[in-house]
Amino acid sequence: MLHRAAALDLADHPGTGPRTELVRLAEHGRLDFVTLDDPGGPPGPETLDLVSAMAAATRRIGLVPRGAATSGLLDRVAQGRAGRWIEAPDAGVGSGAGEAGRAAGVAEAGEVPFPAGELGDRPVDGAGARDEGACPDPSYRLTPLHLVDASNRGARALAARYADVALVRAATPAGAAAVREELRVRAAKSGREPGAPRVLVSLRVDLGGGECAAEPGHGGGGPRPTAQGPLYRGGPVDLADLLAAWHCEGAADGFHLVPVEPRRDLERLVNGTVALLQHRGLFRTFYPGGTLREHLGLARPAPHVPGPKKTPHTKRWNGMAIDAFDAWKQWREKREESVTAPYGPLALTGTHWIEDQPEGRLPDIPGIWLADGEGIVLTAAEGEGLQVDRRPFAGEIRLTADTGPEAAARVSLGEKRLVVLVREGSWGVRVYDPGAEARRAFRGIAATEYDPGWSVPGRFTPYEAQRVLRLGNADGRTRGFALAGELSFTLAGRERTLAVARQGGGPLWAVFADATSGDTSFRFRFLYPQAPDAQGRTTVDFNRAQLPPCAFADHFLCPLPPPGNTLDTAVEAGERTLS
């Protein structure tokens, strides 16, 4: 699997706003990390402020500022996502790695893992004393990842001995592979594990030509050497071919791409090159963990534990149990993965009711679609492009409602899936298109950070019999909604109840609004408390309040909140709006 990173050098715009926007775009593309050149001069407090702002605006992507001297604080602020770009000292080829490492501020084995004067991995109170009780989980107390540019031979001893990631500027796959092999031989002699360090080829990329092919000398033959390093100039498709070919040849573990024009080129990288590599199975579609080392498949270093061993205690971070926080982070990651899936809610481009199309012609969809009470009769001519069960279709067939995943719908048109549905006797067809504009434009879900105060005990009381209410739906129609009982809980010092639905013995389903709805959050939200136990006990965790499907596409039929399900308090938790 390829590793990917991008450089964000916005020296012409020192504010954090433009950079943060680009870092979020890089995270949307599931890049391992971004490197940051400090526009304010030498590393200092500004670097910590910059990384803090970006860490607050993102959840997974790694942040590697150049030459950051406060790497321990950075890693704590970024919760295990920080790295340190070590500037190799101006040492001769004959200089020892240990001497070079000490000059660069890298710890030797057995030393404190942060240079003198750094605060390391523990919070510090106003008197300068480290607060052991406020320690975050050990996954956030890692020695920050070390990155070294090993393009120059004089830096390779340092990179082989200390670097977790080594950058190599090479214009050919053979040149990159030679440096990679040299680094690994040197690393093995230093006693490091096989495969250390990760070697990324650093390429400058100019995608100003849009979809055009690579210019001569930039594509299949390798990028063109320049004074600033190898340069690829062309389109996203040929760039994907180049990266895939180099990776297959064993030239590198991945690539560090330096956009010539960050705002323009990063968007084309994410929406073009990355999307193609994901489609080919060469690049991930979700982050495997929450730390930069996990993104890169690197082992955690042995922690430095000064003084006597502490008595084990429940690990907490900002007053919350780490396991609950980590579970919430994993839920957030899975949510975005499902939302951005090729046939997820962002891909829905239309819901067409057969009764609204008396002649059976659906907008931009070939064939004749007619309802006969028990299903839809589809008639298609040869050459119209429709497929049934992934085979070209011509003739007549009766279709019933699709019950599986949207991607498994029986009828397709190219990459589109045509999903048959029925609601209260009305038959319709939904169109899912992986190339939908909403899917391309998606930049994430704005959500409030986890707060244990919004997770409270609840009790489910079932009705004696299901109660079916006629509720308005997001598409303007009214439909029946079956309620199974009431969920009671205490919030903001008051006893509250929500009417909830339930399918079988599974989770509960609450459709609710609150004082933030239509203002700082979507007009209503969904909540799925876990299945209650035999006594009706469950947990009402508003940290997992989520946007309904109609927040992602206007063509869903989401039910509106039942009477009594609008809370008079502001639920400032969970998903709020689209970013």
CSV table of N, CA and C in Angstrom, one decimal, residues 253-340:
chain,number,residue,atom,x,y,z
A,253,ASP,N,8.6,3.5,-0.7
A,253,ASP,CA,7.4,3.1,0.1
A,253,ASP,C,6.2,4.0,-0.2
A,254,GLY,N,6.5,5.2,-0.7
A,254,GLY,CA,5.5,6.1,-1.0
A,254,GLY,C,6.1,7.4,-1.6
A,255,PHE,N,5.3,8.5,-1.5
A,255,PHE,CA,5.7,9.7,-2.1
A,255,PHE,C,5.3,11.0,-1.3
A,256,HIS,N,6.2,11.9,-1.3
A,256,HIS,CA,6.0,13.2,-0.7
A,256,HIS,C,5.9,14.2,-1.8
A,257,LEU,N,4.7,14.7,-2.0
A,257,LEU,CA,4.4,15.5,-3.2
A,257,LEU,C,4.3,17.0,-2.8
A,258,VAL,N,5.1,17.8,-3.5
A,258,VAL,CA,5.2,19.2,-3.2
A,258,VAL,C,4.5,20.0,-4.3
A,259,PRO,N,3.2,20.4,-4.1
A,259,PRO,CA,2.5,21.2,-5.1
A,259,PRO,C,3.2,22.5,-5.5
A,260,VAL,N,3.4,22.7,-6.7
A,260,VAL,CA,3.9,24.0,-7.2
A,260,VAL,C,3.0,25.1,-6.8
A,261,GLU,N,1.7,24.9,-7.0
A,261,GLU,CA,0.7,25.9,-6.6
A,261,GLU,C,-0.3,25.1,-5.6
A,262,PRO,N,0.0,25.3,-4.3
A,262,PRO,CA,-0.7,24.5,-3.3
A,262,PRO,C,-2.2,24.5,-3.4
A,263,ARG,N,-2.8,25.6,-3.6
A,263,ARG,CA,-4.3,25.6,-3.6
A,263,ARG,C,-4.9,24.9,-4.8
A,264,ARG,N,-4.3,25.1,-5.9
A,264,ARG,CA,-4.8,24.4,-7.2
A,264,ARG,C,-4.4,23.0,-7.2
A,265,ASP,N,-3.1,22.7,-7.0
A,265,ASP,CA,-2.6,21.3,-7.2
A,265,ASP,C,-3.0,20.3,-6.2
A,266,LEU,N,-3.2,20.7,-4.9
A,266,LEU,CA,-3.6,19.8,-3.9
A,266,LEU,C,-5.0,19.3,-4.2
A,267,GLU,N,-5.9,20.2,-4.6
A,267,GLU,CA,-7.2,19.8,-4.9
A,267,GLU,C,-7.3,18.8,-6.0
A,268,ARG,N,-6.4,19.0,-7.0
A,268,ARG,CA,-6.4,18.0,-8.2
A,268,ARG,C,-5.7,16.7,-7.8
A,269,LEU,N,-4.8,16.8,-6.8
A,269,LEU,CA,-4.2,15.6,-6.3
A,269,LEU,C,-5.2,14.7,-5.6
A,270,VAL,N,-6.0,15.4,-4.7
A,270,VAL,CA,-6.9,14.6,-3.8
A,270,VAL,C,-8.1,14.1,-4.7
A,271,ASN,N,-8.7,15.0,-5.5
A,271,ASN,CA,-9.9,14.6,-6.3
A,271,ASN,C,-9.6,13.8,-7.5
A,272,GLY,N,-8.3,13.8,-8.0
A,272,GLY,CA,-7.9,13.1,-9.2
A,272,GLY,C,-7.0,12.0,-8.9
A,273,THR,N,-5.8,12.3,-8.6
A,273,THR,CA,-4.8,11.2,-8.5
A,273,THR,C,-5.1,10.3,-7.3
A,274,VAL,N,-5.4,10.8,-6.2
A,274,VAL,CA,-5.7,9.9,-5.0
A,274,VAL,C,-6.9,9.0,-5.3
A,275,ALA,N,-8.0,9.6,-5.9
A,275,ALA,CA,-9.2,8.9,-6.2
A,275,ALA,C,-8.9,7.7,-7.1
A,276,LEU,N,-8.0,7.9,-8.1
A,276,LEU,CA,-7.7,6.8,-9.0
A,276,LEU,C,-6.9,5.7,-8.3
A,277,LEU,N,-5.9,6.1,-7.5
A,277,LEU,CA,-5.1,5.1,-6.7
A,277,LEU,C,-6.0,4.3,-5.8
A,278,GLN,N,-7.0,5.0,-5.2
A,278,GLN,CA,-7.9,4.3,-4.3
A,278,GLN,C,-8.7,3.3,-5.1
A,279,HIS,N,-9.2,3.7,-6.3
A,279,HIS,CA,-10.0,2.8,-7.1
A,279,HIS,C,-9.1,1.6,-7.5
A,280,ARG,N,-7.8,1.8,-7.7
A,280,ARG,CA,-7.0,0.6,-8.1
A,280,ARG,C,-6.5,-0.2,-6.9
A,281,GLY,N,-6.9,0.2,-5.7
A,281,GLY,CA,-6.5,-0.6,-4.5
A,281,GLY,C,-5.1,-0.3,-4.0
A,282,LEU,N,-4.5,0.8,-4.5
A,282,LEU,CA,-3.1,1.1,-4.1
A,282,LEU,C,-3.0,2.1,-3.0
A,283,PHE,N,-4.2,2.7,-2.6
A,283,PHE,CA,-4.2,3.7,-1.6
A,283,PHE,C,-5.4,3.5,-0.7
A,284,ARG,N,-5.3,3.7,0.6
A,284,ARG,CA,-6.4,3.4,1.5
A,284,ARG,C,-7.5,4.4,1.3
A,285,THR,N,-8.7,4.0,1.8
A,285,THR,CA,-9.9,4.8,1.8
A,285,THR,C,-10.3,5.3,3.2
A,286,PHE,N,-9.5,4.8,4.2
A,286,PHE,CA,-9.8,5.3,5.6
A,286,PHE,C,-8.5,5.1,6.3
A,287,TYR,N,-8.4,5.9,7.4
A,287,TYR,CA,-7.2,5.8,8.3
A,287,TYR,C,-7.2,4.6,9.2
A,288,PRO,N,-6.1,3.9,9.3
A,288,PRO,CA,-6.1,2.7,10.1
A,288,PRO,C,-6.1,2.9,11.6
A,289,GLY,N,-5.7,4.1,12.0
A,289,GLY,CA,-5.6,4.4,13.4
A,289,GLY,C,-5.7,5.9,13.7
A,290,GLY,N,-5.3,6.3,14.9
A,290,GLY,CA,-5.4,7.7,15.2
A,290,GLY,C,-4.1,8.4,15.3
A,291,THR,N,-2.9,7.7,15.1
A,291,THR,CA,-1.6,8.4,15.2
A,291,THR,C,-0.9,8.3,13.9
A,292,LEU,N,0.1,9.2,13.8
A,292,LEU,CA,0.9,9.2,12.6
A,292,LEU,C,1.7,7.9,12.4
A,293,ARG,N,2.2,7.3,13.5
A,293,ARG,CA,2.9,6.1,13.4
A,293,ARG,C,2.0,5.0,12.9
A,294,GLU,N,0.8,5.0,13.3
A,294,GLU,CA,-0.2,4.0,12.8
A,294,GLU,C,-0.4,4.1,11.3
A,295,HIS,N,-0.5,5.4,10.8
A,295,HIS,CA,-0.7,5.6,9.4
A,295,HIS,C,0.4,5.0,8.6
A,296,LEU,N,1.6,5.1,9.1
A,296,LEU,CA,2.8,4.6,8.4
A,296,LEU,C,3.1,3.2,8.7
A,297,GLY,N,2.4,2.5,9.6
A,297,GLY,CA,2.7,1.2,9.9
A,297,GLY,C,4.0,1.0,10.7
A,298,LEU,N,4.3,2.0,11.5
A,298,LEU,CA,5.5,2.0,12.3
A,298,LEU,C,5.2,1.6,13.8
A,299,ALA,N,6.1,0.8,14.3
A,299,ALA,CA,6.0,0.4,15.7
A,299,ALA,C,6.1,1.6,16.7
A,300,ARG,N,5.5,1.5,17.8
A,300,ARG,CA,5.7,2.6,18.8
A,300,ARG,C,7.0,2.4,19.5
A,301,PRO,N,7.8,3.5,19.7
A,301,PRO,CA,9.0,3.3,20.4
A,301,PRO,C,8.8,3.0,21.9
A,302,ALA,N,9.8,2.4,22.5
A,302,ALA,CA,9.7,2.1,24.0
A,302,ALA,C,9.5,3.4,24.7
A,303,PRO,N,8.5,3.5,25.6
A,303,PRO,CA,8.4,4.8,26.3
A,303,PRO,C,9.5,5.0,27.3
A,304,HIS,N,9.8,6.3,27.5
A,304,HIS,CA,10.7,6.6,28.6
A,304,HIS,C,10.0,6.9,29.9
A,305,VAL,N,10.2,6.1,30.9
A,305,VAL,CA,9.5,6.2,32.2
A,305,VAL,C,10.5,6.6,33.3
A,306,PRO,N,10.7,7.8,33.6
A,306,PRO,CA,11.6,8.2,34.6
A,306,PRO,C,11.0,7.9,36.0
A,307,GLY,N,11.9,7.6,37.0
A,307,GLY,CA,11.5,7.5,38.4
A,307,GLY,C,10.8,6.1,38.6
A,308,PRO,N,10.3,5.9,39.8
A,308,PRO,CA,9.7,4.7,40.1
A,308,PRO,C,8.4,4.5,39.3
A,309,LYS,N,8.0,3.2,39.1
A,309,LYS,CA,6.9,2.9,38.4
A,309,LYS,C,5.6,3.3,39.1
A,310,LYS,N,4.7,3.9,38.4
A,310,LYS,CA,3.5,4.5,39.0
A,310,LYS,C,2.5,3.3,39.2
A,311,THR,N,1.6,3.5,40.2
A,311,THR,CA,0.6,2.6,40.4
A,311,THR,C,-0.4,2.7,39.3
A,312,PRO,N,-0.8,1.5,38.7
A,312,PRO,CA,-1.8,1.6,37.6
A,312,PRO,C,-3.1,2.3,38.0
A,313,HIS,N,-3.6,3.1,37.1
A,313,HIS,CA,-4.8,3.7,37.3
A,313,HIS,C,-5.6,3.9,36.0
A,314,THR,N,-6.8,4.2,36.1
A,314,THR,CA,-7.6,4.4,34.9
A,314,THR,C,-7.0,5.6,34.1
A,315,LYS,N,-6.7,5.3,32.8
A,315,LYS,CA,-6.2,6.4,32.0
A,315,LYS,C,-7.3,7.4,31.6
A,316,ARG,N,-6.9,8.7,31.8
A,316,ARG,CA,-7.9,9.7,31.4
A,316,ARG,C,-7.2,10.8,30.7
A,317,TRP,N,-8.0,11.5,29.9
A,317,TRP,CA,-7.5,12.7,29.1
A,317,TRP,C,-8.5,13.7,29.2
A,318,ASN,N,-8.2,14.9,29.8
A,318,ASN,CA,-9.1,16.0,30.0
A,318,ASN,C,-10.4,15.5,30.7
A,319,GLY,N,-10.2,14.6,31.6
A,319,GLY,CA,-11.3,14.1,32.5
A,319,GLY,C,-12.2,13.0,31.9
A,320,MET,N,-11.8,12.5,30.7
A,320,MET,CA,-12.7,11.5,30.0
A,320,MET,C,-11.9,10.2,30.0
A,321,ALA,N,-12.6,9.1,30.0
A,321,ALA,CA,-12.0,7.8,29.9
A,321,ALA,C,-11.5,7.6,28.5
A,322,ILE,N,-10.3,7.2,28.3
A,322,ILE,CA,-9.7,7.1,27.0
A,322,ILE,C,-10.4,6.1,26.1
A,323,ASP,N,-10.9,5.0,26.7
A,323,ASP,CA,-11.5,4.0,25.9
A,323,ASP,C,-12.8,4.6,25.2
A,324,ALA,N,-13.6,5.3,26.0
A,324,ALA,CA,-14.8,6.0,25.4
A,324,ALA,C,-14.4,7.0,24.4
A,325,PHE,N,-13.4,7.7,24.6
A,325,PHE,CA,-12.9,8.7,23.6
A,325,PHE,C,-12.4,8.1,22.3
A,326,ASP,N,-11.6,7.0,22.5
A,326,ASP,CA,-11.1,6.3,21.3
A,326,ASP,C,-12.3,5.6,20.5
A,327,ALA,N,-13.3,5.1,21.3
A,327,ALA,CA,-14.4,4.5,20.6
A,327,ALA,C,-15.2,5.5,19.8
A,328,TRP,N,-15.3,6.7,20.3
A,328,TRP,CA,-16.0,7.8,19.6
A,328,TRP,C,-15.2,8.2,18.4
A,329,LYS,N,-13.9,8.3,18.5
A,329,LYS,CA,-13.0,8.6,17.3
A,329,LYS,C,-13.2,7.6,16.2
A,330,GLN,N,-13.2,6.3,16.6
A,330,GLN,CA,-13.4,5.3,15.6
A,330,GLN,C,-14.8,5.4,15.0
A,331,TRP,N,-15.8,5.7,15.8
A,331,TRP,CA,-17.2,5.9,15.2
A,331,TRP,C,-17.2,7.0,14.2
A,332,ARG,N,-16.5,8.1,14.5
A,332,ARG,CA,-16.4,9.3,13.6
A,332,ARG,C,-15.8,8.9,12.3
A,333,GLU,N,-14.7,8.1,12.4
A,333,GLU,CA,-14.0,7.7,11.2
A,333,GLU,C,-14.9,6.8,10.3
A,334,LYS,N,-15.6,5.8,11.0
A,334,LYS,CA,-16.4,4.9,10.2
A,334,LYS,C,-17.6,5.7,9.6
A,335,ARG,N,-18.1,6.7,10.3
A,335,ARG,CA,-19.2,7.5,9.7
A,335,ARG,C,-18.7,8.2,8.4
A,336,GLU,N,-17.6,8.9,8.4
A,336,GLU,CA,-17.1,9.5,7.2
A,336,GLU,C,-16.8,8.6,6.1
A,337,GLU,N,-16.3,7.4,6.5
A,337,GLU,CA,-16.1,6.4,5.5
A,337,GLU,C,-17.4,5.9,4.8
A,338,SER,N,-18.4,5.7,5.6
A,338,SER,CA,-19.7,5.3,5.0
A,338,SER,C,-20.3,6.4,4.2
A,339,VAL,N,-20.2,7.6,4.7
A,339,VAL,CA,-20.8,8.8,4.0
A,339,VAL,C,-20.2,9.0,2.6
A,340,THR,N,-18.8,8.8,2.6
A,340,THR,CA,-18.1,9.1,1.4
A,340,THR,C,-17.9,7.9,0.5
